[in-house]
Coordinates of N, CA and C in Angstrom, one line a residue:
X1 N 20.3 10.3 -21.7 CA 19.2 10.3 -20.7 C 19.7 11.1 -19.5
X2 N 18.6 11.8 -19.1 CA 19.0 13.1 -18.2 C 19.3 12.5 -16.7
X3 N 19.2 13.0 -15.5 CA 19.4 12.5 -14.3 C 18.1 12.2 -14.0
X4 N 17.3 13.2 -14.4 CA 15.9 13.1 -13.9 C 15.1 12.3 -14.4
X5 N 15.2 11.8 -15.9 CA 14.8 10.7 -16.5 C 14.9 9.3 -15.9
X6 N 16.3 9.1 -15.0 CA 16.8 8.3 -14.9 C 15.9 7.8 -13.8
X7 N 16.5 8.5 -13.0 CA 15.6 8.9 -11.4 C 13.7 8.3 -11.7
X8 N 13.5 8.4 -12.5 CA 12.0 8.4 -12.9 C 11.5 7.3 -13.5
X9 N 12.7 6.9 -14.0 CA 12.3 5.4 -14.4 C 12.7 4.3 -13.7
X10 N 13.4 4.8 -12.4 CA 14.3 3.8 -11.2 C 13.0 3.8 -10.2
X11 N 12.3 5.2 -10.1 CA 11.5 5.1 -9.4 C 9.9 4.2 -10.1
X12 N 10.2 4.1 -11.3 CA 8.9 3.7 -12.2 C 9.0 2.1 -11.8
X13 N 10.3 1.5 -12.0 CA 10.4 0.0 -11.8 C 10.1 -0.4 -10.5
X14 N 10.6 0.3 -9.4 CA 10.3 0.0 -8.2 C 9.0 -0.1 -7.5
X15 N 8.3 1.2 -8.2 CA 6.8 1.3 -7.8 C 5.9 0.3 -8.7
X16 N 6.5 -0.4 -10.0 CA 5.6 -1.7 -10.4 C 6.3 -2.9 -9.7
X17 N 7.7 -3.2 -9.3 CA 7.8 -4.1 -9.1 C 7.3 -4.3 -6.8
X18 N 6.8 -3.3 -6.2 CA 6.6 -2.9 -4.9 C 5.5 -3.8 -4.2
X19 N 4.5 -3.9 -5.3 CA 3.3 -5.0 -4.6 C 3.6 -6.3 -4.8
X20 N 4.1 -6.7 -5.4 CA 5.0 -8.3 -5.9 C 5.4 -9.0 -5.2
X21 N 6.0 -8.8 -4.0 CA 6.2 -9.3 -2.9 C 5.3 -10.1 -1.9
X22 N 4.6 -9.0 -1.8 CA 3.6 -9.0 -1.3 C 2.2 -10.2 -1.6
X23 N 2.0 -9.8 -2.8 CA 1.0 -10.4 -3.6 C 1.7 -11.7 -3.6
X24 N 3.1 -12.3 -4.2 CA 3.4 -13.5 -4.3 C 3.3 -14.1 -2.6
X25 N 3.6 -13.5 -1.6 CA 3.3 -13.9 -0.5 C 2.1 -14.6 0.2
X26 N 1.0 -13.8 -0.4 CA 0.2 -14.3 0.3 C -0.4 -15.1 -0.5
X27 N -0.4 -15.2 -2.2 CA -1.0 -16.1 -2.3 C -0.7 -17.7 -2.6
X28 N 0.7 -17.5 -2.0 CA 1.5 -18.5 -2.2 C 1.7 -19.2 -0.1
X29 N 1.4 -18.1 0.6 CA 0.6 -18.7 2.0 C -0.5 -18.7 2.4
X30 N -1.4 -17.7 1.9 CA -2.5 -17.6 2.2 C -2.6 -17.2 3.9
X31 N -1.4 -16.7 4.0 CA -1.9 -16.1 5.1 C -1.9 -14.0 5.5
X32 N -2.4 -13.7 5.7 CA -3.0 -12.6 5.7 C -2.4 -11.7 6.9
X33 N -2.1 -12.5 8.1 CA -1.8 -12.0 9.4 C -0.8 -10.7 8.9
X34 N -1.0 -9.6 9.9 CA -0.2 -8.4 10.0 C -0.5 -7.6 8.8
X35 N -1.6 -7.3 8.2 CA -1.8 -6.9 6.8 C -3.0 -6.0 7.1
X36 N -3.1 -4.8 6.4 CA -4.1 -3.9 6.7 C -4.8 -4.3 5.3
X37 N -6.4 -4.4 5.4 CA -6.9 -4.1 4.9 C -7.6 -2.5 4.0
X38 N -7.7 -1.9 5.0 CA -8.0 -0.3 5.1 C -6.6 0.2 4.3
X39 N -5.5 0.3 4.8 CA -4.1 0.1 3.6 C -4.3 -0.3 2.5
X40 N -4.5 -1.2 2.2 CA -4.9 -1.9 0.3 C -6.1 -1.0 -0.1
X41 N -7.2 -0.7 0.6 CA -7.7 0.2 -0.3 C -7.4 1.5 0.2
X42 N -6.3 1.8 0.4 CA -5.9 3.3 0.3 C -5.0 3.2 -1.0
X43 N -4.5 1.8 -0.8 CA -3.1 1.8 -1.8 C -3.8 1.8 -3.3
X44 N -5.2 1.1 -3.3 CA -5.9 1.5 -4.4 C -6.1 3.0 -5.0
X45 N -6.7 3.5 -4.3 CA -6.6 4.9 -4.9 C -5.3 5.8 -4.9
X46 N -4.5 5.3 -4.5 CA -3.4 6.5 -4.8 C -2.7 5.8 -5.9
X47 N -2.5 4.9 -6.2 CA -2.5 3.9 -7.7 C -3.3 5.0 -8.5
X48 N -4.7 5.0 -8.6 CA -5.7 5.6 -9.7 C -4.9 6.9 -10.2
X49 N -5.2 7.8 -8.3 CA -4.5 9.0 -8.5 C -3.5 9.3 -9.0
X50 N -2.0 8.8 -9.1 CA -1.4 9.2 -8.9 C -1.4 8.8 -11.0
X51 N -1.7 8.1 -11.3 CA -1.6 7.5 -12.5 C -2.5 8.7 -13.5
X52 N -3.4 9.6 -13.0 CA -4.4 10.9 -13.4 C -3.4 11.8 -13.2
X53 N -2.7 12.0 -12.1 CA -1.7 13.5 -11.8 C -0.7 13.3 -13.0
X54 N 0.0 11.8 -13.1 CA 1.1 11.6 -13.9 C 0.6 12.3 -15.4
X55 N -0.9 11.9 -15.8 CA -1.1 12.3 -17.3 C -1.7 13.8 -17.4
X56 N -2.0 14.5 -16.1 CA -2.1 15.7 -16.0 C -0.7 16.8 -16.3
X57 N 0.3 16.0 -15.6 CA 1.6 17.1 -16.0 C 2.5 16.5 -16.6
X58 N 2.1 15.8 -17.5 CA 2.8 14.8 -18.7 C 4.0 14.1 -18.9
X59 N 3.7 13.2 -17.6 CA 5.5 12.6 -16.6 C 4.8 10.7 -16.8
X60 N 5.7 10.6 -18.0 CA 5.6 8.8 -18.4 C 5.5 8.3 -17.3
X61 N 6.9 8.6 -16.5 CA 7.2 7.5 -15.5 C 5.8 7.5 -14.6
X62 N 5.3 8.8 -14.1 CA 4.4 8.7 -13.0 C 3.5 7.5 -13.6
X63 N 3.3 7.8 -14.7 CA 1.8 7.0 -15.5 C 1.9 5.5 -15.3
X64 N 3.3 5.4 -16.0 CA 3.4 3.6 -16.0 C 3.3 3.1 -14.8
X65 N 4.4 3.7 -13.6 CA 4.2 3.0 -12.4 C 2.9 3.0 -11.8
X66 N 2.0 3.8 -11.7 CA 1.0 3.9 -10.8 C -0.1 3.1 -11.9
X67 N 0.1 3.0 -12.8 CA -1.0 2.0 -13.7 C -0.4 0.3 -13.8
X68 N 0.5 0.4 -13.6 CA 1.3 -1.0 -13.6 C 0.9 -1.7 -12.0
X69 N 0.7 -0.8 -10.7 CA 1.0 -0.9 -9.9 C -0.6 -1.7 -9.6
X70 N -1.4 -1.5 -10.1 CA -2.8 -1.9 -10.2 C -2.5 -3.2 -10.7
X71 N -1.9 -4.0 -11.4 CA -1.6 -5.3 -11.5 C -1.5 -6.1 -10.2
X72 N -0.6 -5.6 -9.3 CA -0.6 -6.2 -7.9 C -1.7 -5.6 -6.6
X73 N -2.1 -4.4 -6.9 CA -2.8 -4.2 -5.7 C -4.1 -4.6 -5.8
X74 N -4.8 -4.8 -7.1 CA -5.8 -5.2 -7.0 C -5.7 -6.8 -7.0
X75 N -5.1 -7.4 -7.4 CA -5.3 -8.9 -6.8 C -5.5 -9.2 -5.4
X76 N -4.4 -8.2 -4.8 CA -4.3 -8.4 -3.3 C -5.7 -8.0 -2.4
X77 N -6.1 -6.6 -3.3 CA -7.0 -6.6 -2.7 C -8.4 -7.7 -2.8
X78 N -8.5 -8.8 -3.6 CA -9.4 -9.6 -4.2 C -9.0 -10.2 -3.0
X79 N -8.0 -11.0 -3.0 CA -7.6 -12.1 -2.1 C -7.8 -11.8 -0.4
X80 N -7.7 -10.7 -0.6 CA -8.5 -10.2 1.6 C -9.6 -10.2 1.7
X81 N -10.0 -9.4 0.4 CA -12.1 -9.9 0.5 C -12.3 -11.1 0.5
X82 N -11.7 -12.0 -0.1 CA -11.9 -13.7 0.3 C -11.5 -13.9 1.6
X83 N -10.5 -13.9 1.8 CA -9.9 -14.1 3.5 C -10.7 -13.7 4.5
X84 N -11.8 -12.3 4.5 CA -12.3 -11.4 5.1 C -14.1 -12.4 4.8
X85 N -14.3 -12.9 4.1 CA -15.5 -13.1 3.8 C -16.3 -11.7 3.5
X86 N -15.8 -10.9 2.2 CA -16.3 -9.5 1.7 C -16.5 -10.2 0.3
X87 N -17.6 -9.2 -0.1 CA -18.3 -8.6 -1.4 C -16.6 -8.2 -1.9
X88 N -16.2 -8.5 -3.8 CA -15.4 -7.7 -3.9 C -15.5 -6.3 -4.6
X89 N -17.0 -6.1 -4.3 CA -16.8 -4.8 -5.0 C -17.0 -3.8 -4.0
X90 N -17.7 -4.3 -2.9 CA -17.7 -3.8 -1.6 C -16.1 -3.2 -1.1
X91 N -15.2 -4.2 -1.5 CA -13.9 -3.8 -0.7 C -13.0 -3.0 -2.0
X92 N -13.6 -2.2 -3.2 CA -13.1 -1.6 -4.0 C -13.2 -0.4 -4.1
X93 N -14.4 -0.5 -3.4 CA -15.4 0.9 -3.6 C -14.9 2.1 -2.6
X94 N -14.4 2.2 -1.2 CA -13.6 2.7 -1.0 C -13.0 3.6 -1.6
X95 N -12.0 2.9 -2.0 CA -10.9 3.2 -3.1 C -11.0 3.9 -4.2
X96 N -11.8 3.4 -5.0 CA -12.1 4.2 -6.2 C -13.0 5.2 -5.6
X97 N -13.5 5.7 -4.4 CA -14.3 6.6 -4.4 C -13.6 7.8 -3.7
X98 N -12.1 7.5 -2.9 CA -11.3 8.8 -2.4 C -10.1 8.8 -3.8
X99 N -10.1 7.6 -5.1 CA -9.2 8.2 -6.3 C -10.0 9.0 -7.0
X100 N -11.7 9.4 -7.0 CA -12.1 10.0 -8.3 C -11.9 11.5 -7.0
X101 N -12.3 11.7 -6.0 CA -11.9 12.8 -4.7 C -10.4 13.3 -5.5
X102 N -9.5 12.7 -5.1 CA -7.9 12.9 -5.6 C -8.1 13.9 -7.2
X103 N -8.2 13.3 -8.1 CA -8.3 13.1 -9.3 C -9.3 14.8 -9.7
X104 N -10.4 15.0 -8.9 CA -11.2 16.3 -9.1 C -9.8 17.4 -8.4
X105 N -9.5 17.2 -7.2 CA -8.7 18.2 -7.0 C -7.9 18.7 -8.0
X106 N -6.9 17.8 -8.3 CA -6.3 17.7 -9.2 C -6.5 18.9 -10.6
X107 N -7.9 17.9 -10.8 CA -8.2 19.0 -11.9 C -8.5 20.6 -11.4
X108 N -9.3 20.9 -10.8 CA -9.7 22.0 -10.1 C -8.8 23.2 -9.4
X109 N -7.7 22.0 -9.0 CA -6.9 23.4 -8.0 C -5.8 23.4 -8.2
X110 N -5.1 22.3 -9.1 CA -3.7 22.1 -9.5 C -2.8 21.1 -8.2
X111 N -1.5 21.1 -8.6 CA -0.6 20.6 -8.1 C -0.2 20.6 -7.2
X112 N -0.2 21.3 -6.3 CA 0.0 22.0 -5.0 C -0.9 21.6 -4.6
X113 N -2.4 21.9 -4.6 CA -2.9 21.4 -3.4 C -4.1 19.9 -4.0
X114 N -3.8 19.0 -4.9 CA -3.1 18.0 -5.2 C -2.2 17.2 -4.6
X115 N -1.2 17.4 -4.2 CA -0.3 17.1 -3.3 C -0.7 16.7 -1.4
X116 N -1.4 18.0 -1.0 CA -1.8 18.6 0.4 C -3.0 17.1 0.1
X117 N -3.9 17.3 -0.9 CA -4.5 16.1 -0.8 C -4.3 14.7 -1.0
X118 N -3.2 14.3 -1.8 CA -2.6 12.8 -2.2 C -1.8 12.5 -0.3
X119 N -2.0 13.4 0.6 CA -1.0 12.7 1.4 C -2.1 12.4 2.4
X120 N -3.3 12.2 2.2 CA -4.8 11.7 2.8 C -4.5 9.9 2.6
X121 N -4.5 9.8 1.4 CA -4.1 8.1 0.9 C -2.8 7.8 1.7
X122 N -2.0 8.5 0.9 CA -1.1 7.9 1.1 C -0.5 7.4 2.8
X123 N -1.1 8.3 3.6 CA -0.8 8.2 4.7 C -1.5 7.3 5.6
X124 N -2.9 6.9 4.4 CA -4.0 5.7 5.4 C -3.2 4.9 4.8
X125 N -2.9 4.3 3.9 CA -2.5 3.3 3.4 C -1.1 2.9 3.8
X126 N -0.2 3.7 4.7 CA 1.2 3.5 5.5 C 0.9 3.8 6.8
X127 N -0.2 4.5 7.5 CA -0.4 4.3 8.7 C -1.2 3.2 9.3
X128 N -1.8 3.1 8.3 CA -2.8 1.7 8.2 C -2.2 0.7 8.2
X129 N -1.2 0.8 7.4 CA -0.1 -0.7 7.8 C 0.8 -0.7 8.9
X130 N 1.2 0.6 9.2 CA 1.7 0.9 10.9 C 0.9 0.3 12.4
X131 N -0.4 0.5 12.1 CA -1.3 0.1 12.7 C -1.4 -1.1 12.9
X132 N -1.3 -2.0 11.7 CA -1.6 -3.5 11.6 C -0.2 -4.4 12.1
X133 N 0.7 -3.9 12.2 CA 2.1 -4.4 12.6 C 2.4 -3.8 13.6
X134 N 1.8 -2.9 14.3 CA 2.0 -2.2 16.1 C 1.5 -3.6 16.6
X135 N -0.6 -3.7 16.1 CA -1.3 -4.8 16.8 C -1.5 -6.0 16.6
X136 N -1.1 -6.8 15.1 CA -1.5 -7.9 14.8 C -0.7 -8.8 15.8
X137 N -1.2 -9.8 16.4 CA -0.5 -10.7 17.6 C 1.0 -11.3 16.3
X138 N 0.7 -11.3 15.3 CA 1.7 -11.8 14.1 C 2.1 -10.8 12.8
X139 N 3.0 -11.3 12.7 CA 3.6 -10.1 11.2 C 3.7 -11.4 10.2
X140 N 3.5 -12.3 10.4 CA 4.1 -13.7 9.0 C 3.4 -13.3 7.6
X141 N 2.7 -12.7 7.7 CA 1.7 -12.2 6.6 C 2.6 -11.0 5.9
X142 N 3.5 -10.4 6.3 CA 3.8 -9.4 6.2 C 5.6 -9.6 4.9
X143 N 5.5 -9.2 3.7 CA 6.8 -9.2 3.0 C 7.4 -8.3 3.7
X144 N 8.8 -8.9 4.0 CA 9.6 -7.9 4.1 C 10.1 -7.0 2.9
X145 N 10.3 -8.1 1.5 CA 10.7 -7.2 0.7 C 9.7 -5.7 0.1
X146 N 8.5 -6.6 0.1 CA 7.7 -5.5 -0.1 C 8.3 -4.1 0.8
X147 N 8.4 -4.2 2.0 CA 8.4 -2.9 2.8 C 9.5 -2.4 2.3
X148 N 10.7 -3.0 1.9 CA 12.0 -2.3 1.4 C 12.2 -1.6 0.4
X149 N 11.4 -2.2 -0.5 CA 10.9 -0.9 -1.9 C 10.3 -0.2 -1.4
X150 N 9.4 -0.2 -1.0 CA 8.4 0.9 -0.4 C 9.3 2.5 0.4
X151 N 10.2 1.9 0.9 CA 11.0 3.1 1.5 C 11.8 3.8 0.5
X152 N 12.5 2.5 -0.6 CA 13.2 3.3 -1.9 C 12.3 3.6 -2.7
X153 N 11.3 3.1 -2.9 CA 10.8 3.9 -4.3 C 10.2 5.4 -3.1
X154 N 10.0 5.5 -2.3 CA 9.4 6.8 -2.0 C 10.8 8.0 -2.1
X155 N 12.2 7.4 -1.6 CA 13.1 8.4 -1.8 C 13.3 8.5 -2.9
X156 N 13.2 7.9 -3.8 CA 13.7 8.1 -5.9 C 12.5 9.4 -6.0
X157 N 11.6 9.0 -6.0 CA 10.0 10.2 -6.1 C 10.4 11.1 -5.6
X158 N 11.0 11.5 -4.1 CA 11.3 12.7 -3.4 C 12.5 13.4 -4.2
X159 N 13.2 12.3 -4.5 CA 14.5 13.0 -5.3 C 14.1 13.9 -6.6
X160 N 13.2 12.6 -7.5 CA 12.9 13.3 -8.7 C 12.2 14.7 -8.7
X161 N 10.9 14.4 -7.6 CA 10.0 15.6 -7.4 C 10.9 16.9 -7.6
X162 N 11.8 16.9 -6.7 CA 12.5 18.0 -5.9 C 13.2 18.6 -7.5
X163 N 13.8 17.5 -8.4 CA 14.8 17.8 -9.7 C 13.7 18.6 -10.4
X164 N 12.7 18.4 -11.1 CA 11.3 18.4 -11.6 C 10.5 20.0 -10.9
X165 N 10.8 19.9 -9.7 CA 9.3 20.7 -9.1 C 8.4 20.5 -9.1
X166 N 8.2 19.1 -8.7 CA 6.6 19.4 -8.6 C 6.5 19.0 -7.0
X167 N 5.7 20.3 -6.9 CA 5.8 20.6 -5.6 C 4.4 19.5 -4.9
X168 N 3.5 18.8 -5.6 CA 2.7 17.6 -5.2 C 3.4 16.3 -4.6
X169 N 4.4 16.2 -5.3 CA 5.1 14.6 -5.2 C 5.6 14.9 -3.9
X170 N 6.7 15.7 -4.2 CA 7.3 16.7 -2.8 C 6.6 16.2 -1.4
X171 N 5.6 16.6 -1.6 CA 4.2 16.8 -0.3 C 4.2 15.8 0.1
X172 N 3.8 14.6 -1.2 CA 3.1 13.0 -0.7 C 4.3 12.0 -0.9
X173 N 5.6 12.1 -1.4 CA 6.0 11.1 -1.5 C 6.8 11.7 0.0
X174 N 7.5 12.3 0.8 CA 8.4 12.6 1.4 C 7.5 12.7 3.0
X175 N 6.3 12.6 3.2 CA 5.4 12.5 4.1 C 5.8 10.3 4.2
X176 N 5.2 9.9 2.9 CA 4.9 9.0 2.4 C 6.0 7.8 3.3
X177 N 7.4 8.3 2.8 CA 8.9 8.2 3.0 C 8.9 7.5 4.2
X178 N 8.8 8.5 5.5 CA 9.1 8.4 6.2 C 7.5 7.7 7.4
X179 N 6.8 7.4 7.1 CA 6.4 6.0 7.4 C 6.0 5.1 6.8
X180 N 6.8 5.0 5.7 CA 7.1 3.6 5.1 C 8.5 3.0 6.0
X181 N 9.3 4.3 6.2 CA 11.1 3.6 7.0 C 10.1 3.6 8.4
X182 N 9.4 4.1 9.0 CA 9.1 3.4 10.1 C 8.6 2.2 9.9
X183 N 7.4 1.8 9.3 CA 7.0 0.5 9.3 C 8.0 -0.6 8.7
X184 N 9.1 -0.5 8.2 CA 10.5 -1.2 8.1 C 11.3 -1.5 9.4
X185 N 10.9 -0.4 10.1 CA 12.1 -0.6 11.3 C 11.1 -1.6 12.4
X186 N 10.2 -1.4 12.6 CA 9.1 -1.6 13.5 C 9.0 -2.7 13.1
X187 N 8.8 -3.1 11.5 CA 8.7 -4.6 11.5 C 9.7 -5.7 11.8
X188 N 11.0 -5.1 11.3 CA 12.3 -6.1 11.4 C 12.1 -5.5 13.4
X189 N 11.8 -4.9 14.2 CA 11.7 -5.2 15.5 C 10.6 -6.1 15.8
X190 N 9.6 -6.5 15.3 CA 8.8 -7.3 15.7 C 9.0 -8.9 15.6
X191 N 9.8 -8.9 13.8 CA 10.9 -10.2 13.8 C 11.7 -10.5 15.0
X192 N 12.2 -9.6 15.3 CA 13.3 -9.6 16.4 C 12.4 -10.1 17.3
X193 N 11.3 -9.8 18.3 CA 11.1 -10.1 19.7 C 9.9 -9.0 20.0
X194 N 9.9 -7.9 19.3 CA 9.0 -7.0 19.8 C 7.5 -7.4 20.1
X195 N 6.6 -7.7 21.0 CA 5.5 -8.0 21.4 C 4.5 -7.0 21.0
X196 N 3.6 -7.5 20.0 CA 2.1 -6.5 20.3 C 2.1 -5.9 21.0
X197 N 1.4 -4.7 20.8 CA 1.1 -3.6 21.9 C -0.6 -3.3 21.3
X198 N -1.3 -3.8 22.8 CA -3.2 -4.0 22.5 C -3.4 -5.0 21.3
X199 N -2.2 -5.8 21.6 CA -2.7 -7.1 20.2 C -4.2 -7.7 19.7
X200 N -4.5 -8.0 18.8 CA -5.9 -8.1 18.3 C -5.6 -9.3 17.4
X201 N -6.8 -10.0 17.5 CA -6.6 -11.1 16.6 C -6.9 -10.7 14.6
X202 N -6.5 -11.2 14.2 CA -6.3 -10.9 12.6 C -8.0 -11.4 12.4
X203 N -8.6 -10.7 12.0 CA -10.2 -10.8 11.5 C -10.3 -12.0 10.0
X204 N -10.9 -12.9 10.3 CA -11.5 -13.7 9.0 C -12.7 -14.6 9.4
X205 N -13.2 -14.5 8.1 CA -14.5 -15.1 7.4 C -15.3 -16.4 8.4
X206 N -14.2 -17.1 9.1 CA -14.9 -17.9 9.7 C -15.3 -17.6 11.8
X207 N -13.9 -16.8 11.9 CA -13.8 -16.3 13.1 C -14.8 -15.4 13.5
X208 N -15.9 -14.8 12.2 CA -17.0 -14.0 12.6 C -18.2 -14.9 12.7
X209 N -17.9 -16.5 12.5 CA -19.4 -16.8 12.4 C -18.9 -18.5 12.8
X210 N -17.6 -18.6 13.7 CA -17.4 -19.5 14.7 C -16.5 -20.6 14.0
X211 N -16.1 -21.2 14.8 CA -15.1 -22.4 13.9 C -15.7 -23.3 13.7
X212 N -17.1 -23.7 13.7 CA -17.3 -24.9 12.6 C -17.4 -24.8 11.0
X213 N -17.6 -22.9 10.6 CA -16.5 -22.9 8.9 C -15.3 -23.2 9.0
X214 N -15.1 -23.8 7.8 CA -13.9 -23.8 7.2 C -13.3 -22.6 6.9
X215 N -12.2 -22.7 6.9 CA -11.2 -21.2 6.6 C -11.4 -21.3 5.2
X216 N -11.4 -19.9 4.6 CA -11.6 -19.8 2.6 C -10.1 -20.1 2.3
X217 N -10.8 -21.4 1.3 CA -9.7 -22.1 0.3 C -8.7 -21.1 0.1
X218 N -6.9 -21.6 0.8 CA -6.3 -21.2 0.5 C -5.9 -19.7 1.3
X219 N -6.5 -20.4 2.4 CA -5.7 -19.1 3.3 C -6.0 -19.8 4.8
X220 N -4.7 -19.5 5.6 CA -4.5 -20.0 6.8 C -5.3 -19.8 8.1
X221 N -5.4 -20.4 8.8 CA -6.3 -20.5 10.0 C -5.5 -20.7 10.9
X222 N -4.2 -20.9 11.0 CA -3.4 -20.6 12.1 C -3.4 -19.6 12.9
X223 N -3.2 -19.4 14.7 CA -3.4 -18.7 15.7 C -2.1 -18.9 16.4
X224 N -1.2 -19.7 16.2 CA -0.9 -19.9 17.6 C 0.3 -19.1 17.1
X225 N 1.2 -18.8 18.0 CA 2.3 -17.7 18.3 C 3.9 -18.2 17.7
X226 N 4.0 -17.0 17.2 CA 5.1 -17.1 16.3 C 6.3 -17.3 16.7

C-alpha cells in the first residue's frame, strides 16, 4: 500500500468516524447549546459533494468517507429540527440544494474550480460553528472530540490532495483546516473562562412561543450559566 493510499484511508476513517461525537453527544444530552444549525446544513452538502467529486476522479477513499459521513450528519441534523421546533425536510433542503450547486460545477468546469466552489460549504459550515461558539452564552452542547478530528482529518486531506494533485481538495480542505484549528482553540478558551462576546440565547421550540411548552422530549431546557 502506497503513502497515498494510506493517507486516504486515515483520512477516510476520520471523516466517518468525525460526526460521532457529536451525534453521540447530543443525543445522549439533548442539549444543543453552542451548535450551529446553518453548519449542519452546510455540513450536509459537502457530505453529498464531496462524495460526487470522489466518484468523479475515481478516489475510493473520498467516496466512502463523505457517504459514510451522512450516517451522522443527518441524524444530527433531524435532532435540531426537533430542538428548533422545524419541518425536517425544511431543515434539509438547504443542503441538498447548495450539494446539487457543488455537484453541477463539478461536472461543468472540473476540479479546479470545483474546489474555488467546495470552500463556499465548507467554510459556512466551520464559520458557522465559529460563530456559534464566539456567541452562544454556553458551549456544553459542543464535542470536544468531534472538533479534534475535524482539524486532523482536514490535514490528512491537505496532505493527500497535495501527493495526488488534486488541486480542489487543496483549495477546500486547507481553507477548511485552518478554521476548524481555530474553532478548537477558541473552544478549549471558552472551557477555560472565555466569556461570550454579543452572547445570544441558544434558540428552541418553546422559547419562540413562551415557557408554558414543554421543551421537545429529550432535549434540555437549561439557561443558567456554566
Amino acid at each position: 500500500m502506497t503513502i497515498v493510499e494510506v493517507l486516504g484511508w486515515l483520512g477516510t476513517v476520520t471523516a466517518i468516524l468525525l460526526g460521532l461525537p457529536q451525534l453521540v453527544r447530543l443525543a445522549r444530552t439533548g442539549n444543543a447549546e453552542g451548535l450551529s444549525l446553518p453548519a449542519w446544513q452546510a455540513f450536509l452538502a459537502v457530505n453529498i459533494g464531496w462524495t460526487a467529486h470522489g466518484i468523479t476522479i475515481g478516489q475510493a477513499p473520498q467516496i466512502v468517507a463523505s457517504a459514510l459521513s451522512l450516517a451522522s450528519t443527518v441524524p444530527i441534523l433531524i435532532l435540531l429540527s426537533r430542538h428548533l421546533g422545524r419541518r425536517i425536510w425544511s431543515t434539509l433542503l438547504p443542503g441538498l440544494v447548495l450539494a446539487g450547486i457543488m455537484i453541477l460545477v463539478d461536472q461543468l468546469f472540473g476540479s479546479g474550480a470545483y474546489g474555488a466552489i467546495a470552500i463556499i460549504p465548507a467554510v459556512l459550515a466551520n464559520a458557522g460553528q465559529s460563530v456559534a461558539l464566539i456567541r452562544s452564552s454556553h458551549v456544553r452542547g459542543v464535542s470536544a472530540l468531534f472538533l479534534i478530528l475535524a482539524v486532523l482529518n482536514q490535514g490528512l486531506w491537505v496532505t493527500w490532495a497535495i501527493l495526488v494533485a488534486d488541486a480542489g481538495t487543496i483549495i477546500a480542505a486547507g481553507i477548511t483546516g485552518m478554521i476548524a484549528l481555530f474553532n478548537l482553540i477558541w473552544y478549549a478558551g471558552r472551557r477555560l473562562g472565555i466569556p461570550a462576546l454579543r452572547p445570544e440565547a441558544v434558540p428552541t421550540a418553546h422559547s419562540r412561543t413562551g415557557d408554558s411548552r414543554k421543551a421537545p422530549r429529550g432535549f434540555s431546557r437549561r439557561t443558567d450559566a456554566s
